Amino acid sequence: MSLFILQSHLTKSWLPLYISFFLFLFLLSFLKFVTYKSMLFMLVVLMMLVLNMFIWFKELNLDSFVKGMITKLMAWSFKYGMVMFIFSELMFFITFFWSYTHFMLLVMGEVGLMWPPMGINKVDFMTLALLNSVLLLSSAYFLTISHLMLVTLNKMLSKFFMIITIFLGMVFLGYQMMEYMMLEFLWSDSVYGSIFYMTTSFHAFHVMVGLFMLSSVLTLMTKMNMMIFEFSAWYWHFVDVIWLMLYIFYYWFPWMS
């Protein structure tokens, strides 16, 4: 029993606690930004969150692949934790999709018996939204190739395709910001505007987190470093799937209804 406990003992790092704390502060700062348009506090908290996440990723890489401190049981627990984390994020998006569908099907009198509500123009699904869909799907394709190259121990090609993936993700965020500037309705324009901006901005934040994870993999990439790569790939593919659902519900379906 003592041997089992020794082998499954994790390093005594406070970084996961710090990350949780700064994530909580980020949510509070986001509410402050939405209410009072104060961005400075949110940016400072975001920088601290990213810094702590990068240091923790570096520690995991050092412990597992340099010191050899990660056992099979611990690797399995990390994978299980990552699956639970992605599942919890999925529940967030399900609440947004549920709210959107609820108000769309309810056809309340306050929204003019139509969806989107009267006075709000539909978002064109054939321009930037479609281009962003192509960008994310392409990034998922290049990420898969990068993983395949790492499996075959071709480190240089793996890094090359990873850089392409990161670049496509950054272009996606740029076009998302461009779309926000082109929209003719605001966050406060009925329940449609609130849900649309909340869901798309929440997804954009997840893309930012995914880009950070992929960038960390790029800087820490070794021939044996597969676990952190796989975690980042799982998260990025999750972001891709969520965007496809978002594109269908928020962009394409209003034009078909």
Coordinates of C-alpha atoms in Angstrom, one line a residue:
M1 CA 0.0 0.0 0.0
S2 CA 2.8 2.4 0.9
L3 CA 4.5 1.7 -2.5
F4 CA 1.2 2.5 -4.3
I5 CA 0.8 5.8 -2.4
L6 CA 4.4 6.7 -3.2
Q7 CA 4.0 6.0 -6.9
S8 CA 0.8 7.9 -7.2
H9 CA 2.0 11.0 -5.2
L10 CA 1.8 14.2 -7.2
T11 CA 4.3 17.0 -6.9
K12 CA 3.4 19.6 -4.3
S13 CA 2.6 22.5 -6.7
W14 CA 0.4 25.4 -5.8
L15 CA -0.1 26.4 -9.4
P16 CA -3.5 24.6 -9.9
L17 CA -4.8 26.6 -7.0
Y18 CA -3.4 29.8 -8.4
I19 CA -5.0 29.1 -11.8
S20 CA -8.4 28.4 -10.2
F21 CA -8.1 31.7 -8.2
F22 CA -7.2 33.8 -11.3
L23 CA -9.9 32.1 -13.3
F24 CA -12.4 33.1 -10.7
L25 CA -11.0 36.7 -10.8
F26 CA -11.2 36.7 -14.6
L27 CA -14.9 35.9 -14.5
L28 CA -15.5 38.7 -12.0
S29 CA -13.4 41.1 -14.1
F30 CA -15.4 40.1 -17.2
L31 CA -18.6 41.0 -15.4
K32 CA -17.0 44.3 -14.5
F33 CA -16.0 44.9 -18.1
V34 CA -19.5 44.2 -19.4
T35 CA -21.1 46.5 -16.8
Y36 CA -18.6 49.3 -16.5
K37 CA -16.5 48.9 -19.7
S38 CA -13.4 48.7 -17.5
M39 CA -10.9 46.5 -19.3
L40 CA -7.6 47.1 -17.4
F41 CA -8.3 44.8 -14.5
M42 CA -9.5 42.0 -16.8
L43 CA -6.3 42.2 -18.9
V44 CA -4.1 42.1 -15.8
V45 CA -5.9 39.0 -14.5
L46 CA -5.8 37.4 -17.9
M47 CA -2.0 37.9 -18.1
M48 CA -1.6 36.4 -14.6
L49 CA -3.8 33.4 -15.6
V50 CA -1.9 32.8 -18.8
L51 CA 1.5 33.1 -17.0
N52 CA 0.5 30.6 -14.3
M53 CA -0.9 28.1 -16.8
F54 CA 2.3 28.3 -18.8
I55 CA 4.5 27.7 -15.7
W56 CA 2.3 24.7 -14.7
F57 CA 2.5 23.2 -18.2
K58 CA 6.3 23.6 -18.0
E59 CA 6.4 21.9 -14.6
L60 CA 4.3 19.0 -15.9
N61 CA 6.6 18.6 -18.8
L62 CA 9.7 18.7 -16.5
D63 CA 8.2 16.2 -14.0
S64 CA 6.9 13.7 -16.5
F65 CA 9.6 13.6 -19.2
V66 CA 12.8 14.8 -17.5
K67 CA 12.4 13.6 -13.9
G68 CA 10.2 10.7 -14.8
M69 CA 7.8 11.4 -11.9
I70 CA 4.6 10.7 -13.7
T71 CA 3.4 7.1 -13.4
K72 CA 0.8 5.4 -15.6
L73 CA -1.8 5.8 -12.8
M74 CA -1.1 9.5 -12.6
A75 CA -1.2 9.9 -16.4
W76 CA -4.6 8.2 -16.4
S77 CA -5.8 10.5 -13.7
F78 CA -4.7 13.5 -15.8
K79 CA -6.6 12.2 -18.8
Y80 CA -9.7 11.6 -16.7
G81 CA -9.4 15.1 -15.3
M82 CA -9.1 16.6 -18.8
V83 CA -12.1 14.7 -20.0
M84 CA -14.1 16.0 -17.0
F85 CA -12.9 19.5 -17.6
I86 CA -14.0 19.4 -21.3
F87 CA -17.3 17.9 -20.2
S88 CA -17.9 20.7 -17.7
E89 CA -17.1 23.2 -20.5
L90 CA -19.6 21.4 -22.7
M91 CA -22.3 21.9 -20.1
F92 CA -21.6 25.7 -20.2
F93 CA -22.3 25.8 -23.9
I94 CA -25.4 23.5 -23.6
T95 CA -26.9 26.1 -21.3
F96 CA -26.4 28.8 -23.9
F97 CA -27.8 26.6 -26.7
W98 CA -30.7 25.6 -24.5
S99 CA -31.5 29.3 -23.8
Y100 CA -31.2 30.2 -27.4
T101 CA -33.5 27.4 -28.5
H102 CA -36.0 28.1 -25.7
F103 CA -36.5 31.7 -26.7
M104 CA -36.5 30.9 -30.4
L105 CA -39.3 28.3 -30.0
L106 CA -41.2 30.3 -27.4
V107 CA -42.0 33.1 -29.9
M108 CA -42.8 35.6 -27.2
G109 CA -44.8 38.7 -28.0
E110 CA -41.9 40.9 -26.8
V111 CA -39.7 39.8 -29.6
G112 CA -42.3 40.5 -32.3
L113 CA -43.3 36.9 -33.0
M114 CA -40.2 36.3 -35.1
W115 CA -36.6 35.2 -34.7
P116 CA -34.4 37.2 -34.6
P117 CA -36.6 39.8 -33.0
M118 CA -38.1 42.5 -35.2
G119 CA -35.6 45.3 -35.8
I120 CA -32.5 43.0 -35.7
N121 CA -31.0 42.0 -38.9
K122 CA -29.9 38.4 -39.3
V123 CA -26.2 37.7 -39.3
D124 CA -25.0 36.6 -42.8
F125 CA -23.9 33.0 -42.6
M126 CA -22.2 33.0 -46.0
T127 CA -19.4 35.6 -45.3
L128 CA -17.2 35.8 -42.2
A129 CA -19.0 33.0 -40.3
L130 CA -18.5 30.6 -43.1
L131 CA -14.9 31.7 -43.5
N132 CA -14.3 31.1 -39.8
S133 CA -15.8 27.7 -40.1
V134 CA -13.3 26.8 -42.9
L135 CA -10.5 28.2 -40.8
L136 CA -11.3 26.1 -37.7
L137 CA -11.9 22.9 -39.7
S138 CA -8.6 23.5 -41.5
S139 CA -6.8 24.1 -38.2
A140 CA -8.2 20.8 -36.9
Y141 CA -6.9 19.0 -40.0
F142 CA -3.4 20.5 -39.7
L143 CA -3.3 19.7 -36.0
T144 CA -4.1 16.1 -36.8
I145 CA -1.2 16.0 -39.3
S146 CA 1.0 17.6 -36.6
H147 CA 0.1 14.8 -34.2
L148 CA 0.8 12.2 -36.8
M149 CA 4.2 13.7 -37.5
L150 CA 5.0 13.7 -33.8
V151 CA 4.0 10.0 -33.5
T152 CA 6.4 9.2 -36.4
L153 CA 9.1 11.2 -34.6
N154 CA 9.3 13.9 -37.3
K155 CA 9.6 16.8 -34.9
M156 CA 10.3 19.5 -37.5
L157 CA 7.2 18.8 -39.6
S158 CA 5.1 18.5 -36.4
K159 CA 6.2 22.0 -35.4
F160 CA 5.5 23.3 -38.9
F161 CA 1.9 22.1 -39.0
M162 CA 1.4 23.2 -35.4
I163 CA 2.5 26.7 -36.4
I164 CA -0.1 26.6 -39.2
T165 CA -2.8 25.5 -36.7
I166 CA -1.9 28.4 -34.4
F167 CA -1.9 30.9 -37.2
L168 CA -5.3 29.8 -38.4
G169 CA -6.7 30.1 -34.9
M170 CA -5.3 33.7 -34.6
V171 CA -6.9 34.6 -38.0
F172 CA -10.2 33.2 -36.7
L173 CA -10.1 35.5 -33.7
G174 CA -9.3 38.4 -36.0
Y175 CA -12.3 37.8 -38.2
Q176 CA -14.4 37.3 -35.1
M177 CA -13.5 40.8 -33.9
M178 CA -14.2 42.1 -37.4
E179 CA -17.6 40.6 -37.3
Y180 CA -18.4 42.2 -34.0
M181 CA -17.5 45.6 -35.5
M182 CA -19.8 45.0 -38.5
L183 CA -22.9 43.8 -36.5
E184 CA -25.8 46.1 -36.5
F185 CA -27.1 45.1 -33.0
L186 CA -25.6 45.4 -29.5
W187 CA -25.4 43.2 -26.5
S188 CA -28.4 45.0 -25.0
D189 CA -30.6 44.6 -28.0
S190 CA -33.2 42.0 -26.7
V191 CA -32.5 38.5 -25.5
Y192 CA -31.2 37.6 -28.9
G193 CA -28.3 40.0 -28.8
S194 CA -27.4 39.0 -25.2
I195 CA -27.3 35.3 -26.0
F196 CA -25.5 35.8 -29.4
Y197 CA -22.7 37.9 -27.9
M198 CA -22.4 35.8 -24.8
T199 CA -22.1 32.5 -26.7
T200 CA -19.8 33.8 -29.4
S201 CA -17.5 35.7 -27.0
F202 CA -17.3 32.7 -24.7
H203 CA -16.3 30.5 -27.6
A204 CA -13.7 33.1 -28.6
F205 CA -12.3 33.0 -25.1
H206 CA -12.0 29.2 -25.5
V207 CA -10.2 29.6 -28.8
M208 CA -7.7 31.9 -26.9
V209 CA -7.2 29.2 -24.3
G210 CA -6.7 26.6 -27.0
L211 CA -4.2 28.8 -28.7
F212 CA -2.3 29.2 -25.5
M213 CA -2.3 25.4 -25.0
L214 CA -1.0 24.8 -28.5
S215 CA 1.6 27.5 -28.1
S216 CA 2.8 25.8 -24.9
V217 CA 3.0 22.5 -26.7
L218 CA 5.1 24.1 -29.5
T219 CA 7.6 25.5 -27.0
L220 CA 7.8 22.3 -24.9
M221 CA 7.6 19.8 -27.7
T222 CA 9.8 16.7 -27.4
K223 CA 9.6 13.3 -29.1
M224 CA 8.2 11.8 -25.9
N225 CA 5.8 14.6 -25.0
M226 CA 2.6 13.1 -26.1
M227 CA 0.3 13.5 -23.1
I228 CA 0.3 17.4 -23.1
F229 CA 0.0 17.4 -26.9
E230 CA -3.1 15.1 -26.7
F231 CA -4.7 17.2 -24.1
S232 CA -4.3 20.3 -26.2
A233 CA -5.6 18.5 -29.3
W234 CA -8.7 17.2 -27.4
Y235 CA -9.4 20.8 -26.3
W236 CA -8.9 22.2 -29.8
H237 CA -11.2 19.7 -31.4
F238 CA -13.8 20.4 -28.7
V239 CA -13.6 24.1 -29.7
D240 CA -14.1 23.1 -33.3
V241 CA -17.2 21.0 -32.6
I242 CA -18.7 23.8 -30.5
W243 CA -18.2 26.3 -33.3
L244 CA -19.9 24.0 -35.8
M245 CA -22.9 23.8 -33.5
L246 CA -22.8 27.5 -33.0
Y247 CA -22.7 28.1 -36.7
I248 CA -25.7 25.9 -37.4
F249 CA -27.9 27.3 -34.5
Y250 CA -26.9 31.0 -34.6
Y251 CA -26.0 31.7 -38.2
W252 CA -27.5 29.2 -40.6
F253 CA -30.8 28.2 -38.9
P254 CA -32.3 31.8 -38.6
W255 CA -32.1 32.1 -42.4
M256 CA -33.9 28.7 -42.8
S257 CA -36.7 29.4 -40.4

